[in-house]
PDB file of C-alpha atoms in Angstrom:
ATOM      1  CA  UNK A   1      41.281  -6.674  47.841  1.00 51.00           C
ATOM      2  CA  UNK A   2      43.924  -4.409  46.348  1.00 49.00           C
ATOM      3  CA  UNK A   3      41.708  -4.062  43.274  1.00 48.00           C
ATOM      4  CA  UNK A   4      38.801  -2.649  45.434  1.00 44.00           C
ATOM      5  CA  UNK A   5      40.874   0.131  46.834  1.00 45.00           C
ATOM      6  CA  UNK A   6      42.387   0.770  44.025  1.00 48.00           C
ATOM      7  CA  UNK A   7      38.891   2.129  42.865  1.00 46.00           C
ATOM      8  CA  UNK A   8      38.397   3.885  46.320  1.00 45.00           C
ATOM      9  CA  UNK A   9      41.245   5.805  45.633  1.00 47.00           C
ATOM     10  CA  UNK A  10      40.178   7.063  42.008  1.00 46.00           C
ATOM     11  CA  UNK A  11      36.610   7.519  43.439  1.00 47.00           C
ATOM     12  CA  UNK A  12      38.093   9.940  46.508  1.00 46.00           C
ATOM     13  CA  UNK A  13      38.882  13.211  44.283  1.00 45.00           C
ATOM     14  CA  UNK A  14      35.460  12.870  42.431  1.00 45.00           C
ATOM     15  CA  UNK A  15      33.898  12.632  45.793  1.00 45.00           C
ATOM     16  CA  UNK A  16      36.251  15.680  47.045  1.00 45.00           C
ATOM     17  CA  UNK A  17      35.383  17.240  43.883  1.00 46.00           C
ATOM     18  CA  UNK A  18      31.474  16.644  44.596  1.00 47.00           C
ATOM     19  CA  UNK A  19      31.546  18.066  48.157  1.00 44.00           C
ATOM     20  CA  UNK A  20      34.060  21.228  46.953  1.00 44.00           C
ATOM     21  CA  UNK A  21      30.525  21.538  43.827  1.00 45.00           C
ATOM     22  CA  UNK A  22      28.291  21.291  46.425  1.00 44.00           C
ATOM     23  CA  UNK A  23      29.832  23.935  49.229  1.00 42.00           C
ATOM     24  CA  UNK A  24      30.516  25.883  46.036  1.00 46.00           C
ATOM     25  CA  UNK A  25      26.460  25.441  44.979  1.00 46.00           C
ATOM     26  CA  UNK A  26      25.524  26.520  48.271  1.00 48.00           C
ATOM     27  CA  UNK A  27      27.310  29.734  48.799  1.00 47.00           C
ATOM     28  CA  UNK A  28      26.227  30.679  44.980  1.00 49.00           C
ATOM     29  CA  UNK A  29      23.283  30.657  45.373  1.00 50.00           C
ATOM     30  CA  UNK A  30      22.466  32.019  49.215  1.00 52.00           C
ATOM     31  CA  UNK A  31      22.726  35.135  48.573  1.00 56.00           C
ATOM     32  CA  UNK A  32      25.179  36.904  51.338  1.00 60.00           C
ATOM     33  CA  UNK A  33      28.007  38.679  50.539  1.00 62.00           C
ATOM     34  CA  UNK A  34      31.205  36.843  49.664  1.00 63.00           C
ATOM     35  CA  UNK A  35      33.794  36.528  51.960  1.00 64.00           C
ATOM     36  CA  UNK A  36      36.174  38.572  50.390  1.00 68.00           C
ATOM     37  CA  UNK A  37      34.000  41.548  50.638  1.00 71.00           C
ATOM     38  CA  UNK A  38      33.785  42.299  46.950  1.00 77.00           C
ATOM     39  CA  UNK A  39      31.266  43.496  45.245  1.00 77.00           C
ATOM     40  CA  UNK A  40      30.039  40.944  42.700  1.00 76.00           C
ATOM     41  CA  UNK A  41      28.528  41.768  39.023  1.00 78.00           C
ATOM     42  CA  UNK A  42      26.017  39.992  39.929  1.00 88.00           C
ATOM     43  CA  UNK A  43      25.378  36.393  41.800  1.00 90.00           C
ATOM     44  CA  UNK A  44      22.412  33.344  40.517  1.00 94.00           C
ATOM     45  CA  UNK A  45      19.310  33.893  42.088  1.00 96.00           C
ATOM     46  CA  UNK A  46      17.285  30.393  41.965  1.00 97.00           C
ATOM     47  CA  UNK A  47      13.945  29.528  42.647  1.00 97.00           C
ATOM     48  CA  UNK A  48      11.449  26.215  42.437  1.00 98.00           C
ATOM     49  CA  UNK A  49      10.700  27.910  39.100  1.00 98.00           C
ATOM     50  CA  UNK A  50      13.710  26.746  37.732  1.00 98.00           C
ATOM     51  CA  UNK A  51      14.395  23.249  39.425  1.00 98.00           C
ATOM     52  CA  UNK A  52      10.446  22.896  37.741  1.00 98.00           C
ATOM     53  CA  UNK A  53      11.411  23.371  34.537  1.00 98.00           C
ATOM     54  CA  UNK A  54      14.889  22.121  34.431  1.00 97.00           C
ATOM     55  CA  UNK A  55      13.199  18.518  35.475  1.00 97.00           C
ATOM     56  CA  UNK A  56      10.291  19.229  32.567  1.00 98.00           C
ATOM     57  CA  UNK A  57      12.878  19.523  30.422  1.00 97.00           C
ATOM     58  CA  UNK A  58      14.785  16.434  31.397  1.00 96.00           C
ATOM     59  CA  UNK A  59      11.460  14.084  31.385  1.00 97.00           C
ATOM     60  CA  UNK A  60      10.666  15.831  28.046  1.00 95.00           C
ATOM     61  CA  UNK A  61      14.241  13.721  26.363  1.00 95.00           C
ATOM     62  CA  UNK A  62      14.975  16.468  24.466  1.00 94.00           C
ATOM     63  CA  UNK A  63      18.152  17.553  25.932  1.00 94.00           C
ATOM     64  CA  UNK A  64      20.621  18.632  23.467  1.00 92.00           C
ATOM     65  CA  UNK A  65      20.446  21.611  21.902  1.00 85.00           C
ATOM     66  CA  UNK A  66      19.302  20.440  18.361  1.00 82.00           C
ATOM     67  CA  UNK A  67      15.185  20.452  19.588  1.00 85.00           C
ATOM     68  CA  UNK A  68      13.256  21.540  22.503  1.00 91.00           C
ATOM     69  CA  UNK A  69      10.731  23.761  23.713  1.00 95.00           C
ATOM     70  CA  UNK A  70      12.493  25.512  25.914  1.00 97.00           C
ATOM     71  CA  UNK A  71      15.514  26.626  23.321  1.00 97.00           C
ATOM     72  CA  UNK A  72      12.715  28.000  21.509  1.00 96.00           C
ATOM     73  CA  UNK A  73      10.813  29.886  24.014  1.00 98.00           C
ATOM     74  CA  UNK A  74      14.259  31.308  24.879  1.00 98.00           C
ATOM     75  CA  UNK A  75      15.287  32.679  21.772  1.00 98.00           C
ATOM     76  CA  UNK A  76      11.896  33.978  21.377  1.00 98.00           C
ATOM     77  CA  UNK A  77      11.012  35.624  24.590  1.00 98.00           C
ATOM     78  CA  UNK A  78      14.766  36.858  25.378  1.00 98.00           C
ATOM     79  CA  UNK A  79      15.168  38.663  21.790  1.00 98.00           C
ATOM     80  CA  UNK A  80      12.193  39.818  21.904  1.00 98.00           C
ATOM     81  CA  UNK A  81      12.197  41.610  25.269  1.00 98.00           C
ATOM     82  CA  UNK A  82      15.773  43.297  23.522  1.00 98.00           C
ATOM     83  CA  UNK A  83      13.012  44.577  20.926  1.00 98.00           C
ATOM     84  CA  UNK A  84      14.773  42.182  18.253  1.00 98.00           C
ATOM     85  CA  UNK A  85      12.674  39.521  15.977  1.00 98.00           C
ATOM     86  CA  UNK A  86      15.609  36.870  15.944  1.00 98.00           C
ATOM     87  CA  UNK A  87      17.411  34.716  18.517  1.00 98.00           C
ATOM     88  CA  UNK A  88      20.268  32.523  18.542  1.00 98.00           C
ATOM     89  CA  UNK A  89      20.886  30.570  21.592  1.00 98.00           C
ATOM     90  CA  UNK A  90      24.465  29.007  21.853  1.00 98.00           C
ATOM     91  CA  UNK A  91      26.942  27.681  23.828  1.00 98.00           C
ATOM     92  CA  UNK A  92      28.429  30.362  25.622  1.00 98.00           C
ATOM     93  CA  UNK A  93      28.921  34.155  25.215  1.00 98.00           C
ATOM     94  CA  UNK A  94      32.596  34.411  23.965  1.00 98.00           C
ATOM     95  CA  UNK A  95      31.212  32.007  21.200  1.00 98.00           C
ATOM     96  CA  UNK A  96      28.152  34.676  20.434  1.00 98.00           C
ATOM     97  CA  UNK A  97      31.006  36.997  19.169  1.00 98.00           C
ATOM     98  CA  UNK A  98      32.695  34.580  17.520  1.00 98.00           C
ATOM     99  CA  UNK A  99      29.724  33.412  15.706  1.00 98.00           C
ATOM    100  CA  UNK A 100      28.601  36.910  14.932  1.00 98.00           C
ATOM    101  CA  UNK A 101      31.511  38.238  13.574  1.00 98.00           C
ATOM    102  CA  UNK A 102      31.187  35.190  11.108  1.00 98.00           C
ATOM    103  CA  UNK A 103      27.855  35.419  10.358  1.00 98.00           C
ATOM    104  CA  UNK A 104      29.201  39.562   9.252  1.00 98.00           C
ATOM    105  CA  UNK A 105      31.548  38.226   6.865  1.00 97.00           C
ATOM    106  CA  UNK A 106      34.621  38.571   8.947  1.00 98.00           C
ATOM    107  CA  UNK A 107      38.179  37.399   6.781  1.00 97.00           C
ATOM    108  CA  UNK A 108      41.306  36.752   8.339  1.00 97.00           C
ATOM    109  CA  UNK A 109      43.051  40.390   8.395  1.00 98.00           C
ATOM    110  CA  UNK A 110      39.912  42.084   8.787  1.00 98.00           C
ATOM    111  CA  UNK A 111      40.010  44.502  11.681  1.00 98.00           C
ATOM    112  CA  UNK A 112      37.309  45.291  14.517  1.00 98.00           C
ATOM    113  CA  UNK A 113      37.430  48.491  16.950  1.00 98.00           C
ATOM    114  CA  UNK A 114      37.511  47.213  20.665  1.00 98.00           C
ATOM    115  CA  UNK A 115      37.174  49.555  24.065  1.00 98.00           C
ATOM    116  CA  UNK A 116      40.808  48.867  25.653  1.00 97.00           C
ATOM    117  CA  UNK A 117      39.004  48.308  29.025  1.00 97.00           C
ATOM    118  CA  UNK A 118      36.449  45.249  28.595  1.00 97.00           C
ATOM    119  CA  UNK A 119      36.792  41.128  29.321  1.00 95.00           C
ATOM    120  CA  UNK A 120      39.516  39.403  27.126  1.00 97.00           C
ATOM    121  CA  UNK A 121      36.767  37.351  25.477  1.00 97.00           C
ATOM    122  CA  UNK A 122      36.171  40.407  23.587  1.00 98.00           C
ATOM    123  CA  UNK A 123      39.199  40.552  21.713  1.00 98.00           C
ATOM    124  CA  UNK A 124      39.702  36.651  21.688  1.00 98.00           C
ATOM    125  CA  UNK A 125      37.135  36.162  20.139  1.00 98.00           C
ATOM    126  CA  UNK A 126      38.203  38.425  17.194  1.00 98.00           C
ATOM    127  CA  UNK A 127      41.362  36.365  17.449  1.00 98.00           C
ATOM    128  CA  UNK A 128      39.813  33.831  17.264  1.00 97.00           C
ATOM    129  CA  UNK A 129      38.258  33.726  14.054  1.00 97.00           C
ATOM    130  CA  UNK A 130      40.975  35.198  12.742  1.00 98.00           C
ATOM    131  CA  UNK A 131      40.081  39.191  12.719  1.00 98.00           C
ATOM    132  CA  UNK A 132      42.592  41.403  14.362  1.00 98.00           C
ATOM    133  CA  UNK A 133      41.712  43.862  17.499  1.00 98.00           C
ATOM    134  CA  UNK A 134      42.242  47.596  17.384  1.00 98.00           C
ATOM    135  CA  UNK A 135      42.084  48.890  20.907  1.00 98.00           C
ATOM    136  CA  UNK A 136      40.721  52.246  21.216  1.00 98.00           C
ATOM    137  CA  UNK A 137      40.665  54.640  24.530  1.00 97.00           C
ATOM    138  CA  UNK A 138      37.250  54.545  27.208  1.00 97.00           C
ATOM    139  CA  UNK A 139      36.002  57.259  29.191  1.00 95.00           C
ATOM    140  CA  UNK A 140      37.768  57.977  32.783  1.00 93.00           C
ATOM    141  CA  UNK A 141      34.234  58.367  34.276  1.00 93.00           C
ATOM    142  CA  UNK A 142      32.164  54.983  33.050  1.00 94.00           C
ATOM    143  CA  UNK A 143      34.812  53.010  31.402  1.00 96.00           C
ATOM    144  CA  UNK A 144      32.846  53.340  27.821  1.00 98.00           C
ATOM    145  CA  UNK A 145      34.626  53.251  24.754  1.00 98.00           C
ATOM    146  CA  UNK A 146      35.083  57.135  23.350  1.00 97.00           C
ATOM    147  CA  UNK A 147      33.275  57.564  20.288  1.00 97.00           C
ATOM    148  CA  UNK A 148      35.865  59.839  18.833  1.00 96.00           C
ATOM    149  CA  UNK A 149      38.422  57.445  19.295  1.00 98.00           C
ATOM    150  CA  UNK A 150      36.323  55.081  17.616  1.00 98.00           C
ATOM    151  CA  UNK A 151      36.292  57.465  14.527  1.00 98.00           C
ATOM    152  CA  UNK A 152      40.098  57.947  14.960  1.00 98.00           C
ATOM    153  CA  UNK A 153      40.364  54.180  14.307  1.00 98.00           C
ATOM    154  CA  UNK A 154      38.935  53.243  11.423  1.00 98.00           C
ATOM    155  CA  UNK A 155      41.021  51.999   8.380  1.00 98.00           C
ATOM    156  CA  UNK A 156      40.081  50.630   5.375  1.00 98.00           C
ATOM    157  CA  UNK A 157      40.616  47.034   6.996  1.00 98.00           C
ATOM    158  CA  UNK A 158      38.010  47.779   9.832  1.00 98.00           C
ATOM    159  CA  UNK A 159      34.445  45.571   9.394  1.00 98.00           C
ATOM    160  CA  UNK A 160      32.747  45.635  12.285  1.00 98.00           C
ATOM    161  CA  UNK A 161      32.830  48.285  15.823  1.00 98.00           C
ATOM    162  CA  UNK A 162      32.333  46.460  19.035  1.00 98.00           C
ATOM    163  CA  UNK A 163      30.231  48.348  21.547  1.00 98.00           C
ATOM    164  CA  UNK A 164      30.972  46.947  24.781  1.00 98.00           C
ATOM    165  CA  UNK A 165      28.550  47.921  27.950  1.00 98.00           C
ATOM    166  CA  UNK A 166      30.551  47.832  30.645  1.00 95.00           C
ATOM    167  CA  UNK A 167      28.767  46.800  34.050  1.00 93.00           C
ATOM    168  CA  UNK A 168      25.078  47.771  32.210  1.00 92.00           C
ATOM    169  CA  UNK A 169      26.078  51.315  30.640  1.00 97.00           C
ATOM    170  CA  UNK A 170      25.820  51.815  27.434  1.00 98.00           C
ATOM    171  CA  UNK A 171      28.139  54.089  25.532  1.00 98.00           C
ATOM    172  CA  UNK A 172      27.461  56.702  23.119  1.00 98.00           C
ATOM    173  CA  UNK A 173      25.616  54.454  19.957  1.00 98.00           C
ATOM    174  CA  UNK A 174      24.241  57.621  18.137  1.00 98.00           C
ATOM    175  CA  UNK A 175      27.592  58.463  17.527  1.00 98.00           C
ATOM    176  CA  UNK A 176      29.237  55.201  16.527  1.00 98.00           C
ATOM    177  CA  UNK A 177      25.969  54.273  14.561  1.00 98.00           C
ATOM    178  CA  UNK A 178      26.933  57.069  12.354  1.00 98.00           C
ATOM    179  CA  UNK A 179      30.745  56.558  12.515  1.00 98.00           C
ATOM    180  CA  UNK A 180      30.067  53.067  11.481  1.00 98.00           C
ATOM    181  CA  UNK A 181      27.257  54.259   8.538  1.00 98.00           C
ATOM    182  CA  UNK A 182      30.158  56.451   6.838  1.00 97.00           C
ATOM    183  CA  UNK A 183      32.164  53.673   6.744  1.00 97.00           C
ATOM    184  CA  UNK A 184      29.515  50.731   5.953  1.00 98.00           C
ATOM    185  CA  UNK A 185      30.802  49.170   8.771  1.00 98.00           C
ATOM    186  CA  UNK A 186      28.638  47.136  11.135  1.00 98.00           C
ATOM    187  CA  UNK A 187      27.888  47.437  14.715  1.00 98.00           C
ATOM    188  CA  UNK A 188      27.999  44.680  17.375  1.00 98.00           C
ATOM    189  CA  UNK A 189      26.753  45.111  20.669  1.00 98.00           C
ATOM    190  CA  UNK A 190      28.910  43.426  23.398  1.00 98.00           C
ATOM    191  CA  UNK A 191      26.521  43.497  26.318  1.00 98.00           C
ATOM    192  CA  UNK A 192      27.507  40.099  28.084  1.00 97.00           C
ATOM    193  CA  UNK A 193      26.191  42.598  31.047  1.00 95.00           C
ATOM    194  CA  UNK A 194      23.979  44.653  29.838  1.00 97.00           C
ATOM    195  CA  UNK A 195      20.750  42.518  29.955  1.00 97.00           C
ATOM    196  CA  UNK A 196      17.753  45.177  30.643  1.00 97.00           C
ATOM    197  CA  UNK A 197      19.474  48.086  29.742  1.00 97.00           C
ATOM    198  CA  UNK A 198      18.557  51.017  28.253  1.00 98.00           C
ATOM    199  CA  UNK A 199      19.942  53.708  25.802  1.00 98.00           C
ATOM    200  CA  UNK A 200      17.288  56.747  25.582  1.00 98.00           C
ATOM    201  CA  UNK A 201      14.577  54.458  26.104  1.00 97.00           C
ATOM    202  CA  UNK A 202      15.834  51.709  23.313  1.00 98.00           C
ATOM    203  CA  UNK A 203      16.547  48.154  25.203  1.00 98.00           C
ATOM    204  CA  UNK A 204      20.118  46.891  24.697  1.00 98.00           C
ATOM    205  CA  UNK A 205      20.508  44.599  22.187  1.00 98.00           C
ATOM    206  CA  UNK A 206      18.813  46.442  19.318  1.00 98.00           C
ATOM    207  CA  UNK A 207      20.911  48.995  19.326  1.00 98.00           C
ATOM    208  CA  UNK A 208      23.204  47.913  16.596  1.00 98.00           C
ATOM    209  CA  UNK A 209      23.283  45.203  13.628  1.00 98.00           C
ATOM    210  CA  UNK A 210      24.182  42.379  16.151  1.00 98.00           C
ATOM    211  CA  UNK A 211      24.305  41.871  19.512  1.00 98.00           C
ATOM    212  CA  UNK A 212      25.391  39.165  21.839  1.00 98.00           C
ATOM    213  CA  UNK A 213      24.860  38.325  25.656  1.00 98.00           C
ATOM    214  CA  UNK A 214      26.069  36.002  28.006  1.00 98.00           C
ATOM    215  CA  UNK A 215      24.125  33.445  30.270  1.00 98.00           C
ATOM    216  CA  UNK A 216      27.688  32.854  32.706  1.00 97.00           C
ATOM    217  CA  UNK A 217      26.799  32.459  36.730  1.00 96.00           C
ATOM    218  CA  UNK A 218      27.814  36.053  37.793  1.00 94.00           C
ATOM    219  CA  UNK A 219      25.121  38.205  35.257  1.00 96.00           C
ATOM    220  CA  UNK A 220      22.073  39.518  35.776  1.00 95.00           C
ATOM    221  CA  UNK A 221      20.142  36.168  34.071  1.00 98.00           C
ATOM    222  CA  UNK A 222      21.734  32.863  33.820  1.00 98.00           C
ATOM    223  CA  UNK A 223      22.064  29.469  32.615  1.00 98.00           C
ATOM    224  CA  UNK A 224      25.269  28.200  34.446  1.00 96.00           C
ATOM    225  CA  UNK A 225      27.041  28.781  30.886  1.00 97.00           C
ATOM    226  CA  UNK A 226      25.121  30.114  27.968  1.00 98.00           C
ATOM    227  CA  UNK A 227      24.963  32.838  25.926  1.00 98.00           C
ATOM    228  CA  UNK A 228      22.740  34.343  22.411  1.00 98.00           C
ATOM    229  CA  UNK A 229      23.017  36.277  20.052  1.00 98.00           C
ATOM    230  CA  UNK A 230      20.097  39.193  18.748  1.00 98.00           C
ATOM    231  CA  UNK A 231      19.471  40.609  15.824  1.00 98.00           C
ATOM    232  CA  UNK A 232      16.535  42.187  13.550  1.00 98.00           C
ATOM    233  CA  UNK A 233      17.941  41.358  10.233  1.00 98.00           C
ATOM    234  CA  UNK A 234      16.748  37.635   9.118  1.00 98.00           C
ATOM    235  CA  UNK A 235      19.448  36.685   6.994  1.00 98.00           C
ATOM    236  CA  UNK A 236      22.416  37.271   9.748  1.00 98.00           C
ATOM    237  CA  UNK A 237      20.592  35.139  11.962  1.00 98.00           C
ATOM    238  CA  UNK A 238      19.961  32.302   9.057  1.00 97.00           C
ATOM    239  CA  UNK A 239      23.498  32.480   9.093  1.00 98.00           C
ATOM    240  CA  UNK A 240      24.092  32.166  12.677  1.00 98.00           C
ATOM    241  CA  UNK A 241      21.670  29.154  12.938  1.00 97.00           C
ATOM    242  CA  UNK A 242      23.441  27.236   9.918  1.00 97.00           C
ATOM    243  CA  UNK A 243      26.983  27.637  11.160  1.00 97.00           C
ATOM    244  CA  UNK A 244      26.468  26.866  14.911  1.00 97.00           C
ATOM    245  CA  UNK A 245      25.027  23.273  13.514  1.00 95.00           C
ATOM    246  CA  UNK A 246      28.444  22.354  11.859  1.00 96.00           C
ATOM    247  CA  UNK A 247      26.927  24.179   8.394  1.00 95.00           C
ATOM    248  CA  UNK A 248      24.471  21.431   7.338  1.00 94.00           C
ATOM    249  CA  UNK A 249      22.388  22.038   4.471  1.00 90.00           C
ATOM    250  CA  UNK A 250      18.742  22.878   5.377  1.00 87.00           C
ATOM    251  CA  UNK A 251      17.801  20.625   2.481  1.00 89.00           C
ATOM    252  CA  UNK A 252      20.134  17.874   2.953  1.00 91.00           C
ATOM    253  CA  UNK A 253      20.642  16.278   6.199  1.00 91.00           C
ATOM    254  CA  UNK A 254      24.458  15.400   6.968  1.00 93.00           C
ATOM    255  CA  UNK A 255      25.521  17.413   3.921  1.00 94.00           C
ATOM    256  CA  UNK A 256      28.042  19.834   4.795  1.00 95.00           C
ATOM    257  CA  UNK A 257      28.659  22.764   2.742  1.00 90.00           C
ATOM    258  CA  UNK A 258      30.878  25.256   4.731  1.00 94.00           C
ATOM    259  CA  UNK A 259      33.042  25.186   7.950  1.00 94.00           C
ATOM    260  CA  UNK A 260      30.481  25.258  10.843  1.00 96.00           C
ATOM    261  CA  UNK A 261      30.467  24.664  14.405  1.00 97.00           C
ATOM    262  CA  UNK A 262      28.786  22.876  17.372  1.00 97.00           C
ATOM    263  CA  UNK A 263      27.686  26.087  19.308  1.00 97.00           C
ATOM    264  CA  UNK A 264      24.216  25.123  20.263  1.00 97.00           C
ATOM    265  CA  UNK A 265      23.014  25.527  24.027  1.00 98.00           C
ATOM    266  CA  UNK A 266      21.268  22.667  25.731  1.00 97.00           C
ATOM    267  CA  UNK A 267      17.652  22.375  26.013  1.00 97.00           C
ATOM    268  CA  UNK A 268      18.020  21.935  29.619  1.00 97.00           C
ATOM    269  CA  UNK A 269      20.043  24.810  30.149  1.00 98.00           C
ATOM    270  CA  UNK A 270      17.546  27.038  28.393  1.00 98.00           C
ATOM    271  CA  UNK A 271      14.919  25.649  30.602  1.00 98.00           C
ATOM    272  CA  UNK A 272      16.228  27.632  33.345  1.00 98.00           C
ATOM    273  CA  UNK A 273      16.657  30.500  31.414  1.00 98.00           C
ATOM    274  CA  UNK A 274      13.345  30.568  30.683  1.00 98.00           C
ATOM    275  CA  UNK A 275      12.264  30.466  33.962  1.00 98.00           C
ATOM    276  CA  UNK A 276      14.958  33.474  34.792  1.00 98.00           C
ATOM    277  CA  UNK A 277      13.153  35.284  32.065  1.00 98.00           C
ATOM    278  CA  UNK A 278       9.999  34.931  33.658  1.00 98.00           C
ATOM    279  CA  UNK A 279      11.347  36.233  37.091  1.00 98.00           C
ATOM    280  CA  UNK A 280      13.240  38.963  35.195  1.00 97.00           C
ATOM    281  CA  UNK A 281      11.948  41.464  36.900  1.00 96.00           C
ATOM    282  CA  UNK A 282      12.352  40.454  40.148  1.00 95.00           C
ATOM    283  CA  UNK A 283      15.984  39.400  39.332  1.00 94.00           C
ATOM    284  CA  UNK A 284      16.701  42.817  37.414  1.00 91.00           C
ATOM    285  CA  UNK A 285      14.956  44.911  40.531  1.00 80.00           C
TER     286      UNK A 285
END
């Protein structure tokens, strides 16, 4: 009857939608060259590994983001190849800024230093929470913010200097280490594309106070959408972890006691980042 094709014809874009996924699925993830001819940052590289562990975490029923083995293992094993002691697995990697500059003590007015040549999640997410972007110049050759710049930018408003490695190079972080140590500012690493790289033999991601990475399709690791944040000093990520939960007490379940967020990453997700961590090599090679 009418009825019945009236539900055929809501079900028809879902299943166009499906098939469009599915075509889409399949070119992702066999490898050739696109058909534009551009060069790609990088493209997902799946295995068995992942399906395996992907369906272990699915049979395991802990699929949010709140529990899980495999959120764990993931903020363990991926800060710790970074050659930082804390993890914080959320969401996505625009939200790993935004969560980080928090976590810093970022106020509304408060100004960070941003390479004029990077993504715009960069400086939306500064936006975002409020802080206001200074733009400073990059190098011709690399694209790398230019330290002196960087040292030409700082007010008494500036809080934090965003390092952002731009296609896996890392800019100069002796020199804005020290900018940013005469001016007790603090350092966050923007290396949404800089997982396995190295500055002088020092793994991206402890080369500053924070740093942040994202899990999206097209870098070097993923976990369809994902990101984390890294860090060596406990109490930023103690912060991290209580305001991606929506700020609950640790004491007091369902007791609220700032502004917080829901920023956590899925168990399942992480499952496959796990197993990307475990083929790392192979998918960094």
């Amino acid at each position: 009857g009418d009825g019945r094709v009236g539900r055929l014809a809501l079900l028809a874009p879902l299943a166009a939608a499906g098939v469009a996924g599915l075509v889409a699925w399949r070119w992702a993830t066999s490898r050739t060259p696109p058909p534009s001819g551009k060069i790609l940052v990088s493209e997902p590289d799946l295995s068995d590994l992942e399906e395996r562990y992907l369906l272990e975490a699915y049979r395991s029923t802990f699929i949010s983001g709140g529990a899980g083995n495999f959120k764990k293992r993931l903020e363990t094993e991926f800060s710790a190849m970074c050659g930082c002691s804390h993890g914080v697995a959320v969401c996505n990697g625009t939200v790993a800024i935004s969560l980080a500059l928090l976590a810093g003590g970022l106020q509304r007015g408060g100004e960070v230093i941003v390479p004029s040549f990077t993504y715009v999640a960069s400086a939306a997410a500064v936006v975002s929470v409020g802080g206001v972007p200074v733009f400073v110049d990059c190098d011709p050759e690399l694209g790398l913010m230019d330290a002196e710049m960087v040292r030409r930018a700082v007010s008494t408003k500036t809080k934090f200097i965003m390092a952002v490695h731009i296609y896996g190079h890392v800019p100069d972080m002796d020199t804005i280490n020290a900018i940013a140590k005469e001016s007790n500012l603090l350092v966050l690493e923007d290396a949404a594309e800089a997982h396995g790289a190295t500055y002088k033999g020092r793994p991206a991601g402890s080369l500053g106070d924070m740093a942040t990475f994202s899990f999206y399709a097209n870098k070097v690791m993923t976990t369809g959408e994902g990101g984390i944040i890294v860090t060596n000093n406990a109490a930023l990520a103690s912060r991290m972890v209580y305001l991606r939960g929506h700020a609950m007490s640790p004491e007091i379940r369902f007791w609220h006691t700032d502004i917080g967020f829901n920023y956590r990453l899925s168990n399942l997700l992480c499952a496959i980042g796990v197993a990307q961590l475990e083929r790392f090599a192979h998918l960094f090679g």
